[in-house]
Amino acid sequence: MRSLRGTLTVWYTVALAAAVLAFGLTITVLQRRAAVLAQEERLAALAGRVSGVLAQRAIDGHGPLVDLSFAPRIRQLRIDVIDQLSLIPGLVLVLDTTGSGVYGSPEVQRLTVAGTDLLRNRVASSRLDQQRFAITLDRTDYEFVAQRAPARTPSILAVAVGEPAIEAGASFERLGTSILLVLPLILLCAALLGYILSSRALRPVSQMIDELEAITDGRSLHRRLLAGALQAEELARLSKALNALLARLETSFDAMRRFVADASHELKTPLMVMRAGVERTLTDPKTSPEALLPLEETLVGVRHMTELVDALLTLARVDEGRMELHREPVNLGDLLAETFETAQILGEEAGVDVTLELPGGPVVVDADGGRIRQLVMNLVTNAVKYTPAGGKVWMTLTGTPQAATISVRDTGIGIAPGDVARVFDRFWRADPARSRTGERPGIGLGLAISKWIAEAHGGSIAVTSRPQRGTTFTVTLPRQVAEPGLPAGAASAVIES
């Protein structure tokens, strides 16, 4: 699952990379446009310079600009004019009124005849005082500025000055090269900066999550999130909303706990009176035989209700934090041996074989013996209840210097994979086929109490199960009291019913 921090980092990096590309493209386009404008201005200035030279030489009194003394049909400017025009860079072309080229710079002279004729015709066709045009000469693109000749030079038609055109492809190629060289560093810096910024931005959210995760049960609902420490308005609103929700939950949980505790306490006395009355009536010789069966069924119901009330009262005290443990060194081997006697009776009634496996030495823990006995009895009762006749139940105790492990395994009907995670929920019951209501009904609170007992001792309880193959409950308790001399892998004593 992707984290919000990672998502923000990726988007920040992508956005920055796109911004860099857009910025580079914009700069390249603007630079090229500026270069084109600068070239046009430069060519216009050079064309004006050529016109200025021609105008100046036309009035210096040295004769006509076009010198016809070289050879018949050869028209060209005077030598002194050519000398001055040769100082002007680029492709320079001067046409007389007959359309003949009377001057061509060395760059023009290097063109082919076809290229020269194409250029001359293009300049001769210009009708504006100044015109910019692009032309391809000998497979090379050029930019030219052509001007009408000054009025002082009646023998001259037009002048033109050109340069190779600025190549757009070269600009974009340079941009691509620059981006390829710089982009990895930019992306690395962007990812690092994005991660740092997102971490700082989400730090209040992480603190809120930590505080919410610390509210693990109904006893932690009094805690509140610190809204004042949050800078962002949205997070402050979220914190206030969560605090209001926690307040409502705390009120509801307190009301529920008070109701359960009060109801359980108030029901204990009437149930005891009913149980005593039913038992007294059952033992009264005057009771008719026809009334015995209904009385026995009533007694079973009263015992079931008493068990339920006791469990509810226990959980209510647990929720209120008023349930205390009376810790003392307890030998789990002796405790399981005592519990095994009751388990044998349950097993005989259900036709289930119960086996106890103990290590060769004592396994002592600092615990409340009564609560641990209650935990083991809950597990054994469930194991016998959900194991068909002819099945087996194993009670096993193992010990290490760090922990003691109690395991209750059966060959019963098992638990569906989707239900394993819910077996410790209060009042949760699996499929009705597992309840065997007519034989030994349950109340759905035994495993919840067992989980509390294990965790209250600093231990844990786990379950593994396979449908129709059996279930194993494993309780791990820390060893508070160490017994030197318990060898690893000591021989076990096995007791079978």
Coordinates of C-alpha atoms in Angstrom, one line a residue:
M1 CA 0.0 0.0 0.0
R2 CA 1.4 3.3 -1.0
S3 CA 2.0 5.9 1.7
L4 CA 0.8 9.5 1.4
R5 CA 4.4 10.7 1.9
G6 CA 5.6 8.6 -1.0
T7 CA 2.7 9.8 -3.2
L8 CA 3.4 13.4 -2.4
T9 CA 7.1 12.9 -3.1
V10 CA 6.4 11.3 -6.5
W11 CA 4.0 14.1 -7.5
Y12 CA 6.3 16.8 -6.3
T13 CA 9.1 15.3 -8.4
V14 CA 6.9 14.9 -11.5
A15 CA 5.6 18.4 -11.1
L16 CA 9.1 19.9 -10.7
A17 CA 10.4 17.9 -13.7
A18 CA 7.5 19.1 -15.8
A19 CA 8.2 22.6 -14.7
V20 CA 11.9 22.3 -15.6
L21 CA 11.0 21.0 -19.0
A22 CA 8.4 23.7 -19.6
F23 CA 10.8 26.3 -18.4
G24 CA 13.6 25.0 -20.7
L25 CA 11.3 24.9 -23.7
T26 CA 10.0 28.4 -23.0
I27 CA 13.5 29.8 -22.6
T28 CA 14.6 28.1 -25.9
V29 CA 11.7 29.5 -27.8
L30 CA 12.1 32.9 -26.4
Q31 CA 15.9 32.8 -27.1
R32 CA 15.3 31.7 -30.6
R33 CA 12.8 34.4 -31.2
A34 CA 15.1 37.0 -29.7
A35 CA 17.9 35.7 -31.9
V36 CA 15.7 36.0 -35.0
L37 CA 14.7 39.5 -34.1
A38 CA 18.3 40.4 -33.4
Q39 CA 19.4 38.9 -36.8
E40 CA 16.7 40.9 -38.6
E41 CA 17.8 44.1 -36.9
R42 CA 21.4 43.3 -37.7
L43 CA 20.7 42.6 -41.4
A44 CA 18.6 45.8 -41.6
A45 CA 21.5 47.8 -40.1
L46 CA 23.9 46.2 -42.6
A47 CA 21.6 46.9 -45.5
G48 CA 21.4 50.5 -44.3
R49 CA 25.1 50.6 -44.1
V50 CA 25.4 49.4 -47.7
S51 CA 22.9 52.0 -48.8
G52 CA 24.8 54.7 -46.9
V53 CA 28.1 53.8 -48.7
L54 CA 26.4 53.9 -52.1
A55 CA 24.7 57.2 -51.3
Q56 CA 28.0 58.8 -50.1
R57 CA 30.0 57.5 -53.1
A58 CA 27.3 58.8 -55.5
I59 CA 28.0 62.4 -54.5
D60 CA 31.7 62.4 -54.0
G61 CA 32.4 63.5 -57.6
H62 CA 34.4 60.5 -58.7
G63 CA 32.0 59.5 -61.5
P64 CA 29.1 57.1 -61.8
L65 CA 28.9 54.2 -59.3
V66 CA 28.7 51.5 -62.0
D67 CA 32.0 51.3 -63.9
L68 CA 31.6 50.0 -67.5
S69 CA 35.3 50.3 -68.4
F70 CA 36.3 46.7 -67.6
A71 CA 34.8 44.9 -70.4
P72 CA 31.7 45.0 -72.6
R73 CA 28.5 43.8 -71.0
I74 CA 30.2 43.5 -67.6
R75 CA 28.6 45.8 -65.1
Q76 CA 30.1 46.4 -61.6
L77 CA 30.7 49.1 -59.1
R78 CA 33.8 51.2 -58.9
I79 CA 36.8 49.7 -57.3
D80 CA 36.7 52.2 -54.4
V81 CA 33.1 51.4 -53.7
I82 CA 33.8 47.7 -53.8
D83 CA 36.7 48.1 -51.4
Q84 CA 34.3 49.8 -48.9
L85 CA 31.5 47.2 -49.3
S86 CA 33.9 44.3 -48.9
L87 CA 34.3 45.4 -45.3
I88 CA 30.6 44.6 -44.6
P89 CA 30.2 41.0 -43.4
G90 CA 27.6 38.5 -44.7
L91 CA 26.1 38.0 -48.1
V92 CA 25.9 41.4 -49.8
L93 CA 24.3 41.9 -53.2
V94 CA 23.8 45.1 -55.2
L95 CA 21.6 45.3 -58.3
D96 CA 21.4 48.1 -60.8
T97 CA 18.3 49.2 -62.6
T98 CA 18.8 46.6 -65.3
G99 CA 18.5 43.8 -62.7
S100 CA 22.2 42.9 -63.1
G101 CA 24.3 42.2 -60.1
V102 CA 26.9 45.0 -59.9
Y103 CA 28.4 43.7 -56.6
G104 CA 28.5 40.5 -54.8
S105 CA 30.4 39.8 -51.6
P106 CA 32.8 36.8 -51.6
E107 CA 30.0 34.7 -49.9
V108 CA 27.7 35.5 -52.8
Q109 CA 30.4 34.7 -55.3
R110 CA 30.8 31.2 -53.8
L111 CA 27.2 30.4 -54.7
T112 CA 26.4 28.4 -57.8
V113 CA 25.1 30.2 -60.9
A114 CA 21.6 28.9 -60.1
G115 CA 21.8 30.1 -56.6
T116 CA 23.0 33.5 -57.7
D117 CA 20.3 33.8 -60.3
L118 CA 17.6 32.8 -57.7
L119 CA 18.8 35.4 -55.2
R120 CA 19.1 38.1 -57.9
N121 CA 15.5 37.5 -59.1
R122 CA 14.2 37.4 -55.6
V123 CA 15.8 40.7 -54.7
A124 CA 14.7 42.3 -58.0
S125 CA 11.1 41.3 -57.3
S126 CA 11.1 43.2 -54.0
R127 CA 8.6 46.1 -54.1
L128 CA 8.9 47.5 -50.5
D129 CA 11.3 50.0 -49.1
Q130 CA 12.5 47.2 -46.8
Q131 CA 11.6 43.5 -47.0
R132 CA 12.7 40.5 -45.0
F133 CA 12.6 37.1 -46.7
A134 CA 13.9 33.6 -46.3
I135 CA 15.4 31.7 -49.2
T136 CA 17.2 28.4 -49.7
L137 CA 20.4 28.7 -51.8
D138 CA 22.5 25.6 -52.6
R139 CA 20.6 23.6 -49.9
T140 CA 21.3 26.2 -47.2
D141 CA 18.7 28.3 -45.6
Y142 CA 19.4 32.1 -45.5
E143 CA 17.6 35.1 -44.1
F144 CA 17.8 38.3 -46.2
V145 CA 16.8 41.9 -45.8
A146 CA 16.4 43.8 -49.1
Q147 CA 16.0 47.6 -49.5
R148 CA 15.3 49.9 -52.3
A149 CA 18.4 51.9 -53.3
P150 CA 18.7 55.5 -52.0
A151 CA 17.3 58.2 -54.3
R152 CA 20.8 59.6 -54.7
T153 CA 21.8 56.5 -56.6
P154 CA 19.5 56.4 -59.7
S155 CA 21.6 53.7 -61.3
I156 CA 21.1 51.3 -58.4
L157 CA 17.9 49.3 -58.0
A158 CA 18.2 47.5 -54.7
V159 CA 20.6 46.2 -52.1
A160 CA 20.3 43.0 -50.1
V161 CA 22.3 41.6 -47.0
G162 CA 21.9 38.0 -45.7
E163 CA 23.1 35.5 -43.3
P164 CA 22.5 31.8 -42.7
A165 CA 19.2 31.3 -41.0
I166 CA 19.1 30.4 -37.3
E167 CA 18.4 26.7 -37.0
A168 CA 15.5 25.8 -34.7
G169 CA 16.5 22.2 -34.6
A170 CA 19.9 23.1 -33.2
S171 CA 18.3 25.1 -30.4
F172 CA 16.1 22.2 -29.4
E173 CA 19.0 19.8 -29.7
R174 CA 21.0 21.9 -27.3
L175 CA 18.0 22.0 -25.0
G176 CA 17.6 18.3 -25.0
T177 CA 21.3 17.7 -24.3
S178 CA 21.3 20.2 -21.5
I179 CA 18.2 18.6 -20.0
L180 CA 19.6 15.1 -20.2
L181 CA 22.7 16.3 -18.4
V182 CA 21.0 18.2 -15.7
L183 CA 17.6 16.4 -15.3
P184 CA 18.9 13.4 -13.2
L185 CA 20.4 15.8 -10.7
I186 CA 17.2 17.9 -10.7
L187 CA 15.1 14.8 -10.1
L188 CA 17.3 13.6 -7.3
C189 CA 17.2 16.9 -5.6
A190 CA 13.5 17.2 -6.2
A191 CA 12.8 13.7 -4.7
L192 CA 14.9 14.5 -1.7
L193 CA 13.4 17.9 -1.2
G194 CA 9.9 16.5 -1.8
Y195 CA 10.4 13.8 0.8
I196 CA 11.7 16.3 3.4
L197 CA 8.9 18.7 2.8
S198 CA 6.2 16.0 2.8
S199 CA 7.7 14.5 6.0
R200 CA 7.5 17.9 7.7
A201 CA 4.0 18.5 6.4
L202 CA 2.8 15.1 7.5
R203 CA 4.5 15.1 10.9
P204 CA 1.4 16.4 12.7
V205 CA -0.6 13.6 11.0
S206 CA 1.9 11.0 12.1
Q207 CA 1.6 12.3 15.7
M208 CA -2.2 12.1 15.5
I209 CA -1.9 8.6 14.2
D210 CA 0.4 7.6 17.1
E211 CA -2.0 9.1 19.6
L212 CA -5.0 7.4 18.1
E213 CA -3.1 4.0 18.0
A214 CA -2.4 4.4 21.7
I215 CA -6.2 4.4 22.3
T216 CA -6.5 0.7 22.2
D217 CA -9.6 0.1 24.3
G218 CA -12.4 1.7 26.2
R219 CA -10.1 2.6 29.1
S220 CA -8.0 4.9 26.9
L221 CA -10.9 7.0 25.5
H222 CA -10.1 9.9 28.0
R223 CA -7.1 10.8 26.0
R224 CA -7.3 13.7 23.5
L225 CA -5.4 15.0 20.5
L226 CA -3.4 18.2 20.9
A227 CA -5.1 20.6 18.5
G228 CA -3.1 23.6 19.7
A229 CA 0.2 22.3 18.5
L230 CA -1.0 21.9 14.9
Q231 CA -0.2 24.7 12.5
A232 CA -2.4 23.8 9.6
E233 CA -6.0 24.9 9.9
E234 CA -7.3 21.6 8.2
L235 CA -5.4 19.4 10.7
A236 CA -6.7 21.5 13.6
R237 CA -10.2 21.0 12.4
L238 CA -9.6 17.3 12.0
S239 CA -8.1 17.1 15.5
K240 CA -11.2 18.8 17.0
A241 CA -13.5 16.5 15.1
L242 CA -11.7 13.4 16.4
N243 CA -11.7 14.8 19.9
A244 CA -15.4 15.3 19.7
L245 CA -15.8 11.7 18.4
L246 CA -13.6 10.4 21.3
A247 CA -15.7 12.3 23.8
R248 CA -18.9 10.8 22.4
L249 CA -17.4 7.3 22.5
E250 CA -16.1 7.8 26.0
T251 CA -19.6 8.8 27.1
S252 CA -21.2 5.8 25.4
F253 CA -18.6 3.4 26.8
D254 CA -19.0 4.7 30.3
A255 CA -22.8 4.4 30.1
M256 CA -22.5 0.9 28.7
R257 CA -20.0 -0.2 31.4
R258 CA -22.1 1.3 34.2
F259 CA -25.2 -0.5 32.8
V260 CA -23.4 -3.8 32.5
A261 CA -21.9 -3.5 36.0
D262 CA -25.1 -2.4 37.6
A263 CA -27.3 -4.9 35.8
S264 CA -24.9 -7.8 36.6
H265 CA -24.6 -6.8 40.2
E266 CA -28.4 -6.4 40.6
L267 CA -29.1 -9.8 38.9
K268 CA -26.7 -11.8 41.1
T269 CA -28.9 -11.8 44.2
P270 CA -32.2 -12.7 42.5
L271 CA -30.5 -15.5 40.6
M272 CA -29.0 -16.9 43.8
V273 CA -32.4 -16.8 45.4
M274 CA -34.0 -18.6 42.4
R275 CA -31.2 -21.2 42.3
A276 CA -31.5 -21.9 46.0
G277 CA -35.3 -22.2 45.7
V278 CA -35.1 -24.6 42.8
E279 CA -32.5 -26.7 44.5
R280 CA -34.5 -26.8 47.7
T281 CA -37.6 -27.9 45.7
L282 CA -35.7 -30.6 43.9
T283 CA -34.6 -32.1 47.2
D284 CA -38.0 -31.8 48.8
P285 CA -39.6 -35.3 49.1
K286 CA -43.0 -33.8 48.6
T287 CA -42.1 -32.6 45.1
S288 CA -44.1 -34.6 42.5
P289 CA -42.1 -36.6 39.9
E290 CA -43.9 -34.7 37.1
A291 CA -42.4 -31.4 38.4
L292 CA -38.8 -32.7 38.6
L293 CA -38.0 -32.4 34.9
P294 CA -39.2 -28.8 34.5
L295 CA -37.3 -27.9 37.7
E296 CA -34.1 -29.5 36.5
E297 CA -34.4 -27.5 33.2
T298 CA -35.0 -24.4 35.2
L299 CA -31.9 -25.0 37.3
V300 CA -29.8 -25.4 34.2
G301 CA -31.1 -22.1 32.9
V302 CA -30.5 -20.4 36.2
R303 CA -26.9 -21.7 36.3
H304 CA -26.4 -20.5 32.7
M305 CA -27.7 -17.1 33.6
T306 CA -25.5 -17.0 36.7
E307 CA -22.5 -17.9 34.6
L308 CA -23.3 -15.1 32.2
V309 CA -23.8 -12.5 34.9
D310 CA -20.5 -13.5 36.6
A311 CA -18.7 -13.2 33.2
L312 CA -20.3 -9.8 32.5
L313 CA -19.4 -8.5 36.0
T314 CA -15.8 -9.6 35.5
L315 CA -15.5 -7.9 32.1
A316 CA -17.2 -4.7 33.5
R317 CA -14.6 -4.6 36.3
V318 CA -11.9 -5.2 33.7
D319 CA -13.1 -2.3 31.6
E320 CA -13.2 0.0 34.6
G321 CA -9.7 -1.1 35.6
R322 CA -10.9 -2.4 39.0
M323 CA -10.0 -6.0 38.5
E324 CA -6.8 -6.8 40.5
L325 CA -4.5 -9.7 40.2
H326 CA -3.2 -11.4 43.4
R327 CA 0.2 -12.5 42.2
E328 CA 2.2 -15.1 44.0
P329 CA 4.6 -17.9 42.9
V330 CA 2.5 -20.6 41.2
N331 CA 3.6 -24.0 40.0
L332 CA 1.8 -24.4 36.8
G333 CA 2.4 -28.2 36.8
D334 CA 0.4 -28.5 40.1
L335 CA -2.3 -26.1 38.8
L336 CA -2.8 -28.1 35.5
A337 CA -2.9 -31.4 37.4
E338 CA -5.7 -30.0 39.5
T339 CA -7.5 -28.7 36.4
F340 CA -7.0 -32.1 34.7
E341 CA -9.2 -33.8 37.3
T342 CA -12.2 -31.6 36.3
A343 CA -11.3 -32.0 32.6
Q344 CA -11.4 -35.8 33.0
I345 CA -15.0 -35.5 34.3
L346 CA -16.0 -33.3 31.4
G347 CA -14.3 -35.7 29.0
E348 CA -16.0 -38.8 30.3
E349 CA -19.4 -37.1 30.0
A350 CA -18.7 -36.2 26.3
G351 CA -16.9 -39.4 25.4
V352 CA -13.6 -37.5 24.8
D353 CA -10.2 -38.7 25.9
V354 CA -8.2 -36.0 27.9
T355 CA -4.4 -36.3 28.2
L356 CA -2.1 -34.2 30.4
E357 CA 1.6 -33.7 29.5
L358 CA 3.9 -32.1 32.1
P359 CA 7.6 -31.4 32.1
G360 CA 10.0 -33.3 34.4
G361 CA 10.5 -30.3 36.8
P362 CA 8.4 -27.5 38.2
V363 CA 7.4 -24.5 36.1
V364 CA 6.9 -21.6 38.5
V365 CA 5.5 -18.2 37.4
D366 CA 4.5 -15.1 39.3
A367 CA 0.7 -15.1 38.7
D368 CA -2.8 -15.1 40.1
G369 CA -3.5 -18.9 40.5
G370 CA -7.2 -18.5 40.4
R371 CA -7.2 -16.5 37.2
I372 CA -4.8 -18.9 35.5
R373 CA -7.0 -21.8 36.6
Q374 CA -10.0 -20.0 35.1
L375 CA -8.2 -19.5 31.8
V376 CA -7.2 -23.1 31.5
M377 CA -10.7 -24.3 32.4
N378 CA -12.2 -22.1 29.7
L379 CA -9.9 -23.5 27.1
V380 CA -10.4 -27.1 28.2
T381 CA -14.2 -26.7 28.4
N382 CA -14.2 -25.3 24.8
A383 CA -12.0 -28.1 23.6
V384 CA -14.2 -30.8 25.1
K385 CA -17.4 -29.1 24.0
Y386 CA -16.4 -28.9 20.3
T387 CA -14.7 -32.3 20.1
P388 CA -17.0 -35.2 18.9
A389 CA -17.3 -38.3 20.9
G390 CA -14.2 -40.5 20.5
G391 CA -11.9 -37.5 20.0
K392 CA -8.9 -36.4 22.1
V393 CA -7.8 -33.3 24.0
W394 CA -4.2 -32.7 25.0
M395 CA -3.2 -30.4 27.8
T396 CA 0.5 -29.6 27.6
L397 CA 2.9 -27.5 29.7
T398 CA 6.4 -26.6 28.6
G399 CA 8.9 -24.2 30.2
T400 CA 12.0 -22.2 29.3
P401 CA 14.0 -19.8 31.4
Q402 CA 12.1 -16.9 29.8
A403 CA 8.5 -18.2 29.5
A404 CA 6.0 -20.9 30.3
T405 CA 3.7 -22.2 27.6
I406 CA 0.3 -23.9 28.2
S407 CA -1.2 -25.6 25.1
V408 CA -4.7 -27.1 24.8
R409 CA -5.1 -29.0 21.6
D410 CA -8.2 -31.0 20.4
T411 CA -9.3 -33.1 17.4
G412 CA -12.6 -31.3 17.2
I413 CA -14.5 -29.7 14.4
G414 CA -12.1 -26.7 14.1
I415 CA -12.7 -23.1 13.2
A416 CA -13.2 -21.7 9.8
P417 CA -10.2 -19.6 8.6
G418 CA -12.4 -16.4 8.4
D419 CA -13.5 -16.8 12.0
V420 CA -10.1 -17.4 13.6
A421 CA -9.5 -13.7 14.1
R422 CA -12.8 -13.2 15.9
V423 CA -12.7 -16.0 18.4
F424 CA -11.7 -13.6 21.2
D425 CA -14.5 -11.1 20.5
R426 CA -17.1 -10.8 23.2
F427 CA -20.4 -12.6 22.6
W428 CA -19.0 -13.9 19.3
R429 CA -20.3 -17.4 18.3
A430 CA -19.3 -19.3 15.2
D431 CA -21.7 -21.2 13.1
P432 CA -24.7 -22.6 15.1
A433 CA -23.4 -26.1 14.2
R434 CA -20.5 -25.5 16.6
S435 CA -22.6 -24.6 19.6
R436 CA -24.1 -27.9 20.5
T437 CA -26.7 -25.9 22.4
G438 CA -28.6 -28.9 23.7
E439 CA -25.5 -30.4 25.4
R440 CA -23.4 -27.6 26.9
P441 CA -24.5 -24.1 25.8
G442 CA -21.9 -21.3 25.9
I443 CA -22.2 -17.6 26.4
G444 CA -19.4 -16.4 24.1
L445 CA -17.4 -14.6 26.8
G446 CA -15.0 -17.3 28.0
L447 CA -12.3 -16.7 25.4
A448 CA -12.6 -12.9 25.9
I449 CA -11.9 -13.4 29.6
S450 CA -9.1 -15.8 28.9
K451 CA -7.4 -13.2 26.6
W452 CA -7.6 -10.6 29.3
I453 CA -6.1 -13.0 31.9
A454 CA -3.2 -13.8 29.6
E455 CA -2.5 -10.2 28.7
A456 CA -3.0 -9.0 32.3
H457 CA -0.1 -11.3 33.3
G458 CA 2.1 -9.8 30.5
G459 CA 1.6 -12.8 28.3
S460 CA -0.4 -13.7 25.2
I461 CA -2.8 -16.2 23.8
A462 CA -2.9 -17.5 20.2
V463 CA -5.1 -19.9 18.3
T464 CA -4.5 -22.1 15.2
S465 CA -7.2 -24.2 13.7
R466 CA -8.1 -26.3 10.7
P467 CA -11.7 -27.2 9.9
Q468 CA -12.5 -30.8 10.8
R469 CA -8.9 -31.3 12.0
G470 CA -8.9 -29.6 15.4
T471 CA -7.9 -26.4 17.2
T472 CA -4.9 -25.5 19.3
F473 CA -4.8 -22.6 21.9
T474 CA -1.4 -21.6 23.1
V475 CA -0.9 -19.4 26.2
T476 CA 2.5 -17.9 26.9
L477 CA 3.3 -16.4 30.3
P478 CA 6.6 -14.7 31.3
R479 CA 8.7 -16.5 33.9
Q480 CA 9.0 -14.1 36.8
V481 CA 10.5 -16.7 39.1
A482 CA 13.5 -18.7 37.8
E483 CA 14.2 -22.2 38.9
P484 CA 17.8 -23.2 38.4
G485 CA 18.3 -26.8 37.6
L486 CA 15.4 -27.2 35.1
P487 CA 17.3 -28.9 32.2
A488 CA 16.4 -28.1 28.7
G489 CA 14.4 -30.9 27.1
A490 CA 13.7 -32.6 30.4
A491 CA 11.6 -35.8 30.3
S492 CA 7.8 -35.3 30.4
A493 CA 5.2 -37.1 32.5
V494 CA 2.1 -38.1 30.6
I495 CA -1.2 -38.6 32.4
E496 CA -4.2 -40.0 30.5
S497 CA -7.8 -40.3 31.5

